[in-house]
Coordinates of N, CA and C and ligand atoms in Angstrom, one line a residue:
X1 N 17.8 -38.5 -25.2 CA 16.4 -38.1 -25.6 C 16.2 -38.5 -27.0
X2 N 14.8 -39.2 -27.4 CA 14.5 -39.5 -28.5 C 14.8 -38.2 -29.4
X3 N 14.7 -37.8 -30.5 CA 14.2 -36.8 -31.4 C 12.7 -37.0 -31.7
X4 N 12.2 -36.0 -32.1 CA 10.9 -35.8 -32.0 C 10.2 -35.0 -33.4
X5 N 9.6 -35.7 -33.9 CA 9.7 -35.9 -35.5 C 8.7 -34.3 -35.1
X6 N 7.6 -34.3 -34.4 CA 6.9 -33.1 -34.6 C 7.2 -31.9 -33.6
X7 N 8.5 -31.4 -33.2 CA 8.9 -30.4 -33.4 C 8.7 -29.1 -34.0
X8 N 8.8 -28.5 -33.6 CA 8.7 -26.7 -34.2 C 9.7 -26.7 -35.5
X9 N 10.7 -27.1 -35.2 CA 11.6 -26.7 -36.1 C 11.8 -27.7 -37.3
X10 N 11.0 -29.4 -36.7 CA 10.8 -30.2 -37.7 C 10.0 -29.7 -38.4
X11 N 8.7 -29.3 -38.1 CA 7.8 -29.2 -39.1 C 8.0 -27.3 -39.8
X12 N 8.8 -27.0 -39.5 CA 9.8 -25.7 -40.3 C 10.4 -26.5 -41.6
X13 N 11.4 -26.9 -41.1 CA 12.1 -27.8 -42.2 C 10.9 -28.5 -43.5
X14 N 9.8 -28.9 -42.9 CA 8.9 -30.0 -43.7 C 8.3 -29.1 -44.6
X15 N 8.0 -27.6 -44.0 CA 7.3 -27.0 -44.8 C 5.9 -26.4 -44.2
X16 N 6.0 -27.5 -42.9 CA 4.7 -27.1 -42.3 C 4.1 -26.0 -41.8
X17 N 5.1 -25.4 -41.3 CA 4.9 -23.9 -40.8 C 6.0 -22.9 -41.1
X18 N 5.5 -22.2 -41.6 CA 6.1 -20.9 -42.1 C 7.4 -20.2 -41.5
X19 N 8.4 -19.7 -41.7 CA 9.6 -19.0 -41.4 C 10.0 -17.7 -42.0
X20 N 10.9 -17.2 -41.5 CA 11.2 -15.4 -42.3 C 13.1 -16.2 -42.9
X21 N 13.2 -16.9 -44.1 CA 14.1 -17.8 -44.2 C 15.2 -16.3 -44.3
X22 N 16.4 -16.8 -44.1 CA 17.7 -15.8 -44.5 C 18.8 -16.9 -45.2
X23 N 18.5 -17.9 -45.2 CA 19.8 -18.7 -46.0 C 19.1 -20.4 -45.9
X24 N 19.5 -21.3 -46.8 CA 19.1 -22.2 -47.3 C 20.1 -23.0 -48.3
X25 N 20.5 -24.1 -47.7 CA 21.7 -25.5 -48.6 C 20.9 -26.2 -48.3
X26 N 22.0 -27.4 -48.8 CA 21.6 -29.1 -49.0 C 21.4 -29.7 -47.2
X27 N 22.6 -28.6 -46.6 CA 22.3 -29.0 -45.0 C 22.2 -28.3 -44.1
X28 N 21.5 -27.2 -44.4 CA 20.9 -26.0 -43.1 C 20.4 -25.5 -43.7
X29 N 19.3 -24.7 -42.4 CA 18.2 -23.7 -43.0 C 18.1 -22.7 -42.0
X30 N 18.2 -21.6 -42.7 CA 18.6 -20.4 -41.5 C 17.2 -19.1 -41.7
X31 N 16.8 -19.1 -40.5 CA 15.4 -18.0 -40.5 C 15.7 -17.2 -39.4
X32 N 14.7 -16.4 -39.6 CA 14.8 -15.4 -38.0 C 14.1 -15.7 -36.9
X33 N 14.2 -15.8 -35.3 CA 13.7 -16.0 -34.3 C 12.6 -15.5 -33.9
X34 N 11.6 -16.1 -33.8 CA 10.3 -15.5 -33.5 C 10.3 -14.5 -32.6
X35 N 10.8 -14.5 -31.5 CA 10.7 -13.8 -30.1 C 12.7 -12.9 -30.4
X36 N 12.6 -12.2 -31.3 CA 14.5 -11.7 -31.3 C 14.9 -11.3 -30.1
X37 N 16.3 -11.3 -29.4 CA 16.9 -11.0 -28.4 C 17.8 -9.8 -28.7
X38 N 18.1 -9.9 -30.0 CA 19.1 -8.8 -30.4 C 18.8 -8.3 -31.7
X39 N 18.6 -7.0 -31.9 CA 18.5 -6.2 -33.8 C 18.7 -7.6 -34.6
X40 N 19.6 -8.6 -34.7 CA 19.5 -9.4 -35.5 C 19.8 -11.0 -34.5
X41 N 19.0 -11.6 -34.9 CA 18.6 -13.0 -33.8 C 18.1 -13.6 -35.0
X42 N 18.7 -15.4 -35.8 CA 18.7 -16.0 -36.8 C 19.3 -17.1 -35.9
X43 N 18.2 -17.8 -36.0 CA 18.9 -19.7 -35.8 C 19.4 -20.7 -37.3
X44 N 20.0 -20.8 -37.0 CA 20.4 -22.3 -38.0 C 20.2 -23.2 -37.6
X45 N 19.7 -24.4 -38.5 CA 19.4 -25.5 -37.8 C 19.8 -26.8 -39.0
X46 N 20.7 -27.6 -38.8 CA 20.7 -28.7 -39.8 C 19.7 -29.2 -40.5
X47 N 19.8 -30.0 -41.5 CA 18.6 -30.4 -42.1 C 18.9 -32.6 -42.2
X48 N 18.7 -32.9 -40.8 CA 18.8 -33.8 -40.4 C 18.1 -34.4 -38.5
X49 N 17.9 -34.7 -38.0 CA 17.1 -35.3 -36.8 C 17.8 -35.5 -35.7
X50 N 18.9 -34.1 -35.3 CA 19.4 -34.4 -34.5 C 18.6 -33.5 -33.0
X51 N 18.5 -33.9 -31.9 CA 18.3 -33.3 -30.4 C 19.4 -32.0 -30.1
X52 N 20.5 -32.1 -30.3 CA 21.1 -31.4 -30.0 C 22.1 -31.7 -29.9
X53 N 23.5 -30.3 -29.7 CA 25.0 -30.7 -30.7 C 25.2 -32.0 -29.7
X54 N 25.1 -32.8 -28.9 CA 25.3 -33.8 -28.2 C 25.4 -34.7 -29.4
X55 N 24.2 -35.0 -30.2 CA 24.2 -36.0 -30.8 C 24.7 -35.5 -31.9
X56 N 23.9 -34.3 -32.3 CA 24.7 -33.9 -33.7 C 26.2 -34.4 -34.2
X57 N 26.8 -34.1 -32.9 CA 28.6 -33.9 -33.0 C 29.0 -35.6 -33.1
X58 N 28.3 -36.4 -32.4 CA 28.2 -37.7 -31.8 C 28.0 -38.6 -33.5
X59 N 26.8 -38.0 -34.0 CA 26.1 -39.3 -35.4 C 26.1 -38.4 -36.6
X60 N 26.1 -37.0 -36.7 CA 26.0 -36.7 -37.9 C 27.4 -36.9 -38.7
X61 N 26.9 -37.0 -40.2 CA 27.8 -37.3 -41.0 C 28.8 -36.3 -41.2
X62 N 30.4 -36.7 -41.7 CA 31.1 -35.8 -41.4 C 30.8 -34.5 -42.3
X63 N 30.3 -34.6 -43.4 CA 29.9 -33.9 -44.7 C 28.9 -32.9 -44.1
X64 N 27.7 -33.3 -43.4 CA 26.9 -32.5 -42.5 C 27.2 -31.8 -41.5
X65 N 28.5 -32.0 -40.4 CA 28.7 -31.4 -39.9 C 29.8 -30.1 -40.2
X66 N 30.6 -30.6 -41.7 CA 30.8 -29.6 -41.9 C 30.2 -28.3 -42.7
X67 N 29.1 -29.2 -43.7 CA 28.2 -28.3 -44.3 C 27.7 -27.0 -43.4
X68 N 27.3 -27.8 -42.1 CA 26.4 -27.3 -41.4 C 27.0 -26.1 -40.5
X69 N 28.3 -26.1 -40.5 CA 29.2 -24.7 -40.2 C 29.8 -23.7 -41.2
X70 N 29.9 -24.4 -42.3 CA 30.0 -23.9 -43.4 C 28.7 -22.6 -43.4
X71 N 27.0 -23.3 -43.3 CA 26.3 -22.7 -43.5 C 25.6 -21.9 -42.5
X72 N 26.2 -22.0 -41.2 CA 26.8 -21.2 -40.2 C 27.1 -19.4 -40.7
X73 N 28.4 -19.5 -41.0 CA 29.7 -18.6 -41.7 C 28.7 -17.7 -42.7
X74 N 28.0 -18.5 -43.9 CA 27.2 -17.8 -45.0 C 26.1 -17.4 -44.3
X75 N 25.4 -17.9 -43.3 CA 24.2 -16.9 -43.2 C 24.6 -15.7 -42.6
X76 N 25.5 -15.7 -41.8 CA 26.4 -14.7 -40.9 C 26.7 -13.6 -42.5
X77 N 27.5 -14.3 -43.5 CA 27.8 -13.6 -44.1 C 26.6 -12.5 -44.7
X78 N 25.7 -13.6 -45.3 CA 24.5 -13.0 -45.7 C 23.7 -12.0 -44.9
X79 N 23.6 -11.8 -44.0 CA 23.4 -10.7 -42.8 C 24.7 -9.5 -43.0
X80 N 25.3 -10.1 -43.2 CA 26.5 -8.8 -43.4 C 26.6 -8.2 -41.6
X81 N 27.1 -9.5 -41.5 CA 27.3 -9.4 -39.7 C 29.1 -9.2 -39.6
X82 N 29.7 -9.5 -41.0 CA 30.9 -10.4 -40.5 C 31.6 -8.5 -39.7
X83 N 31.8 -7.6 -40.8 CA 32.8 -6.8 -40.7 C 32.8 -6.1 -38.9
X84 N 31.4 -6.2 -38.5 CA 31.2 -6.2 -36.8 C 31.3 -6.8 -35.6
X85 N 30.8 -7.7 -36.1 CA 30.9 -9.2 -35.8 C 29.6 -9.6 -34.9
X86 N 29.2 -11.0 -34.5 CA 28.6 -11.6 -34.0 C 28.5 -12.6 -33.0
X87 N 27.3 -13.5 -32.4 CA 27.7 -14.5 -31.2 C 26.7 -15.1 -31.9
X88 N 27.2 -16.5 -31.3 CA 26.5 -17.6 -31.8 C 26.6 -18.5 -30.7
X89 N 25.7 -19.1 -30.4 CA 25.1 -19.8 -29.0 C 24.4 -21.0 -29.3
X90 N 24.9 -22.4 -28.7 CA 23.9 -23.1 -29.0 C 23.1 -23.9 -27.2
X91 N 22.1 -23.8 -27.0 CA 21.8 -24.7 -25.8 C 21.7 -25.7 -25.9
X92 N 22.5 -26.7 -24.5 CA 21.8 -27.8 -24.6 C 21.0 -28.2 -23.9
X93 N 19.9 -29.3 -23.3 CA 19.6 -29.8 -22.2 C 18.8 -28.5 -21.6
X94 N 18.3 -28.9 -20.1 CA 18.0 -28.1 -19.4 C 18.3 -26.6 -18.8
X95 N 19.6 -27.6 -18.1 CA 20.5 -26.1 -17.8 C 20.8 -25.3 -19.1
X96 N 21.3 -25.9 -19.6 CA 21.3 -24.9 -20.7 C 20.1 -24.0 -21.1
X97 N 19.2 -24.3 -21.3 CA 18.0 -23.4 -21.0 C 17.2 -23.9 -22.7
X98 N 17.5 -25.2 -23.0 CA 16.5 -25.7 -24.2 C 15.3 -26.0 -24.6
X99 N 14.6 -25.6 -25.5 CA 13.2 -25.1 -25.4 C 12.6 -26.1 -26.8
X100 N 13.4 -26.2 -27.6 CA 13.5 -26.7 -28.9 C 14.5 -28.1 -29.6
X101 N 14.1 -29.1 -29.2 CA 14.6 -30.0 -29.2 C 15.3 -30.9 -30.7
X102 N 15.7 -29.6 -31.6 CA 16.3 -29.9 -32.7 C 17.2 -29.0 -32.3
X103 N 18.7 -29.6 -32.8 CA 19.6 -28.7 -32.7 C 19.6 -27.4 -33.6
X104 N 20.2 -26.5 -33.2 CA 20.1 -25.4 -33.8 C 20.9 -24.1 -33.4
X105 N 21.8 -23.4 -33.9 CA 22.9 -22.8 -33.4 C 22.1 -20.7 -33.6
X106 N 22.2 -20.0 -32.5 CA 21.8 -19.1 -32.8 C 23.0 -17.7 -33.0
X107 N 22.4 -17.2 -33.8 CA 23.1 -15.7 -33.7 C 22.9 -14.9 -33.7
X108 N 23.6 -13.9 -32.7 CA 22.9 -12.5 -32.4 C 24.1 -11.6 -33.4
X109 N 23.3 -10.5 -33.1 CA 24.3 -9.6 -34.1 C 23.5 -7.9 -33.8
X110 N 24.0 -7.1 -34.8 CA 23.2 -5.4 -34.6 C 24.0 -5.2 -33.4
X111 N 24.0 -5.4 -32.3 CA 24.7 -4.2 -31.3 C 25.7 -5.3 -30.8
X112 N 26.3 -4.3 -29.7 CA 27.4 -4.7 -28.7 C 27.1 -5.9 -27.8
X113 N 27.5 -7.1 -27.5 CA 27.2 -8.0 -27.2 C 26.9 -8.1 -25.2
X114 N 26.5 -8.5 -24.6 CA 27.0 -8.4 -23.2 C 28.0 -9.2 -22.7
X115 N 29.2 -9.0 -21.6 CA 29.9 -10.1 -21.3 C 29.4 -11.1 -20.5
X116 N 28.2 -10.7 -20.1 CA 27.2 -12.1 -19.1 C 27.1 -13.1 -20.5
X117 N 28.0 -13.9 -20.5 CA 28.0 -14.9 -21.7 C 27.1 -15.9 -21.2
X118 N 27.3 -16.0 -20.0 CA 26.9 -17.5 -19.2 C 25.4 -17.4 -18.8
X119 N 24.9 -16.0 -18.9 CA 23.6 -15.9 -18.3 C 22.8 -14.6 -19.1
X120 N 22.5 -15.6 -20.5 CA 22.0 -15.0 -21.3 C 20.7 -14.9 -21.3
X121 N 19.8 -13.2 -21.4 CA 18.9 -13.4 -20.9 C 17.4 -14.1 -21.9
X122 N 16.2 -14.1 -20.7 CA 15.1 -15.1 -21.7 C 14.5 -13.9 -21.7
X123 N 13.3 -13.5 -22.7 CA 12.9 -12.8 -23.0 C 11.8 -12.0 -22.0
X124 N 11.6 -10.7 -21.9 CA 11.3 -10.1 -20.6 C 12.5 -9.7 -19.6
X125 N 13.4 -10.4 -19.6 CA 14.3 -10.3 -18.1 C 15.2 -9.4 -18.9
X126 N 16.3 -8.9 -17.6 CA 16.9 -7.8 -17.8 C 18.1 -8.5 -18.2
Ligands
LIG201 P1 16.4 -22.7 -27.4 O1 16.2 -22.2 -26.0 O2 17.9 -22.6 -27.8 O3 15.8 -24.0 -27.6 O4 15.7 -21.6 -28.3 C1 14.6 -21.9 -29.1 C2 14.4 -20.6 -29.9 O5 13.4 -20.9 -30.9 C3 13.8 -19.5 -29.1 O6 14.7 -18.4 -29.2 C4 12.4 -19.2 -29.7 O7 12.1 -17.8 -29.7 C5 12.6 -19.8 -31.1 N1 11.4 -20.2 -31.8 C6 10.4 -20.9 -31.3 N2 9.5 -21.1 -32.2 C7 9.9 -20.5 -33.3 C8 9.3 -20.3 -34.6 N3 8.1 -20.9 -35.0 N4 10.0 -19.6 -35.5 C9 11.2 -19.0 -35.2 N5 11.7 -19.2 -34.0 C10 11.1 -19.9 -33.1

Protein backbone atom coordinates (compact mmCIF):
# COMPACT_ATOMS: atom_id res chain seq x y z
CA UNK A 1 0.00 0.00 0.00
CA UNK A 2 1.08 3.45 -0.98
CA UNK A 3 1.39 5.81 2.27
CA UNK A 4 -0.92 8.48 2.18
CA UNK A 5 0.46 11.87 2.84
CA UNK A 6 -3.23 12.99 4.09
CA UNK A 7 -3.87 10.78 6.76
CA UNK A 8 -5.28 11.48 10.19
CA UNK A 9 -2.22 10.91 11.77
CA UNK A 10 -0.12 12.70 8.94
CA UNK A 11 -1.80 15.68 9.31
CA UNK A 12 -1.34 15.28 13.45
CA UNK A 13 2.22 15.17 12.97
CA UNK A 14 2.05 18.40 10.37
CA UNK A 15 0.23 20.34 12.88
CA UNK A 16 -2.91 20.14 11.07
CA UNK A 17 -5.16 18.97 13.55
CA UNK A 18 -5.00 19.03 16.99
CA UNK A 19 -3.98 16.13 19.67
CA UNK A 20 -4.00 15.73 23.64
CA UNK A 21 0.10 15.25 23.12
CA UNK A 22 1.77 12.94 26.23
CA UNK A 23 5.42 12.68 24.82
CA UNK A 24 7.29 14.19 21.89
CA UNK A 25 11.29 13.40 20.24
CA UNK A 26 13.12 13.78 17.19
CA UNK A 27 11.17 10.35 16.23
CA UNK A 28 7.77 9.85 17.76
CA UNK A 29 4.84 11.61 18.87
CA UNK A 30 2.65 10.18 21.51
CA UNK A 31 -1.14 11.63 22.20
CA UNK A 32 -4.18 10.07 23.51
CA UNK A 33 -6.88 8.11 21.39
CA UNK A 34 -9.78 9.82 20.49
CA UNK A 35 -12.34 6.98 21.08
CA UNK A 36 -10.13 5.34 24.57
CA UNK A 37 -10.56 1.58 25.11
CA UNK A 38 -8.98 1.55 28.46
CA UNK A 39 -8.54 4.40 31.62
CA UNK A 40 -5.32 5.08 29.62
CA UNK A 41 -5.27 4.45 25.57
CA UNK A 42 -2.13 6.59 23.92
CA UNK A 43 -0.82 5.74 20.35
CA UNK A 44 2.64 6.39 19.32
CA UNK A 45 3.43 6.96 16.06
CA UNK A 46 6.92 7.55 14.32
CA UNK A 47 7.61 10.69 12.78
CA UNK A 48 8.38 9.33 9.31
CA UNK A 49 5.80 7.85 6.28
CA UNK A 50 5.54 4.54 7.14
CA UNK A 51 1.86 2.29 6.40
CA UNK A 52 2.59 0.06 8.94
CA UNK A 53 5.23 -2.03 11.09
CA UNK A 54 5.34 -4.07 7.62
CA UNK A 55 7.24 -1.34 6.14
CA UNK A 56 8.30 0.46 9.13
CA UNK A 57 10.43 -2.76 10.18
CA UNK A 58 11.28 -3.31 6.32
CA UNK A 59 12.70 0.80 5.31
CA UNK A 60 12.92 2.64 8.38
CA UNK A 61 16.24 3.73 9.43
CA UNK A 62 17.99 1.82 12.03
CA UNK A 63 18.25 5.06 14.34
CA UNK A 64 14.32 5.46 13.88
CA UNK A 65 13.45 2.25 14.60
CA UNK A 66 15.24 2.35 17.61
CA UNK A 67 14.31 5.85 18.57
CA UNK A 68 10.89 4.91 17.93
CA UNK A 69 10.93 2.11 20.83
CA UNK A 70 12.90 3.99 22.84
CA UNK A 71 10.00 6.55 22.70
CA UNK A 72 7.68 3.76 23.14
CA UNK A 73 9.28 2.90 26.88
CA UNK A 74 9.21 6.99 27.78
CA UNK A 75 5.79 7.65 27.04
CA UNK A 76 4.80 4.46 29.00
CA UNK A 77 7.13 5.86 31.45
CA UNK A 78 5.66 9.27 31.36
CA UNK A 79 2.10 7.83 32.07
CA UNK A 80 3.61 6.19 35.06
CA UNK A 81 2.24 2.88 33.59
CA UNK A 82 5.54 1.06 34.17
CA UNK A 83 5.27 -0.12 38.09
CA UNK A 84 1.61 -1.93 36.88
CA UNK A 85 2.21 -2.40 33.71
CA UNK A 86 0.76 -2.11 30.26
CA UNK A 87 -0.18 -3.62 26.46
CA UNK A 88 0.83 -2.37 23.60
CA UNK A 89 -0.73 -3.46 20.28
CA UNK A 90 0.02 -2.56 16.88
CA UNK A 91 -2.55 -3.54 13.79
CA UNK A 92 -1.85 -4.40 10.64
CA UNK A 93 -3.77 -4.70 7.35
CA UNK A 94 -7.26 -5.69 7.42
CA UNK A 95 -7.52 -8.58 9.51
CA UNK A 96 -5.79 -6.98 11.85
CA UNK A 97 -8.48 -4.61 12.12
CA UNK A 98 -6.55 -1.14 10.63
CA UNK A 99 -8.26 1.89 10.43
CA UNK A 100 -5.25 4.30 10.16
CA UNK A 101 -2.81 3.85 7.77
CA UNK A 102 0.35 5.33 9.53
CA UNK A 103 1.96 3.08 11.70
CA UNK A 104 1.39 3.54 15.09
CA UNK A 105 1.82 1.33 18.26
CA UNK A 106 -0.96 1.57 20.93
CA UNK A 107 -1.15 1.32 24.68
CA UNK A 108 -3.56 0.47 27.07
CA UNK A 109 -2.96 0.80 30.62
CA UNK A 110 -5.28 1.89 34.13
CA UNK A 111 -6.80 -1.58 34.71
CA UNK A 112 -6.37 -5.29 34.36
CA UNK A 113 -5.89 -6.23 30.90
CA UNK A 114 -8.20 -9.14 29.15
CA UNK A 115 -6.65 -12.40 28.04
CA UNK A 116 -8.78 -12.22 24.69
CA UNK A 117 -5.42 -10.84 23.28
CA UNK A 118 -6.48 -11.90 19.79
CA UNK A 119 -9.90 -10.33 19.84
CA UNK A 120 -9.57 -7.12 21.02
CA UNK A 121 -12.58 -5.33 21.28
CA UNK A 122 -13.87 -2.19 18.76
CA UNK A 123 -15.55 0.29 20.46
CA UNK A 124 -19.28 -0.44 21.57
CA UNK A 125 -18.73 -4.28 21.60
CA UNK A 126 -18.38 -6.30 24.60
P1 LIG B 1 -6.08 1.22 14.27
O1 LIG B 1 -7.27 0.30 14.21
O2 LIG B 1 -4.91 0.55 14.94
O3 LIG B 1 -5.73 1.80 12.92
O4 LIG B 1 -6.51 2.37 15.25
C1 LIG B 1 -6.58 3.71 14.92
C2 LIG B 1 -6.88 4.46 16.18
O5 LIG B 1 -6.80 5.84 15.92
C3 LIG B 1 -8.28 4.20 16.77
O6 LIG B 1 -8.15 3.69 18.08
C4 LIG B 1 -8.94 5.59 16.75
O7 LIG B 1 -9.78 5.81 17.86
C5 LIG B 1 -7.73 6.51 16.74
N1 LIG B 1 -7.95 7.82 16.17
C6 LIG B 1 -8.54 8.14 15.00
N2 LIG B 1 -8.52 9.46 14.78
C7 LIG B 1 -7.88 10.01 15.85
C8 LIG B 1 -7.53 11.34 16.22
N3 LIG B 1 -7.85 12.39 15.43
N4 LIG B 1 -6.89 11.53 17.38
C9 LIG B 1 -6.58 10.49 18.18
N5 LIG B 1 -6.87 9.22 17.88
C10 LIG B 1 -7.52 8.97 16.74
Amino acid sequence: MIYDRNNIFARILRGELPCKKVYEDEFALAFHDINPLAPVHVLVIPKGDYVSNVDFAASAPDAMVVGFWRAVGATARELELDPLGYRIVANHGPNGGQIVFHFHVHIFGGRQMSHRMGNMPRPNES
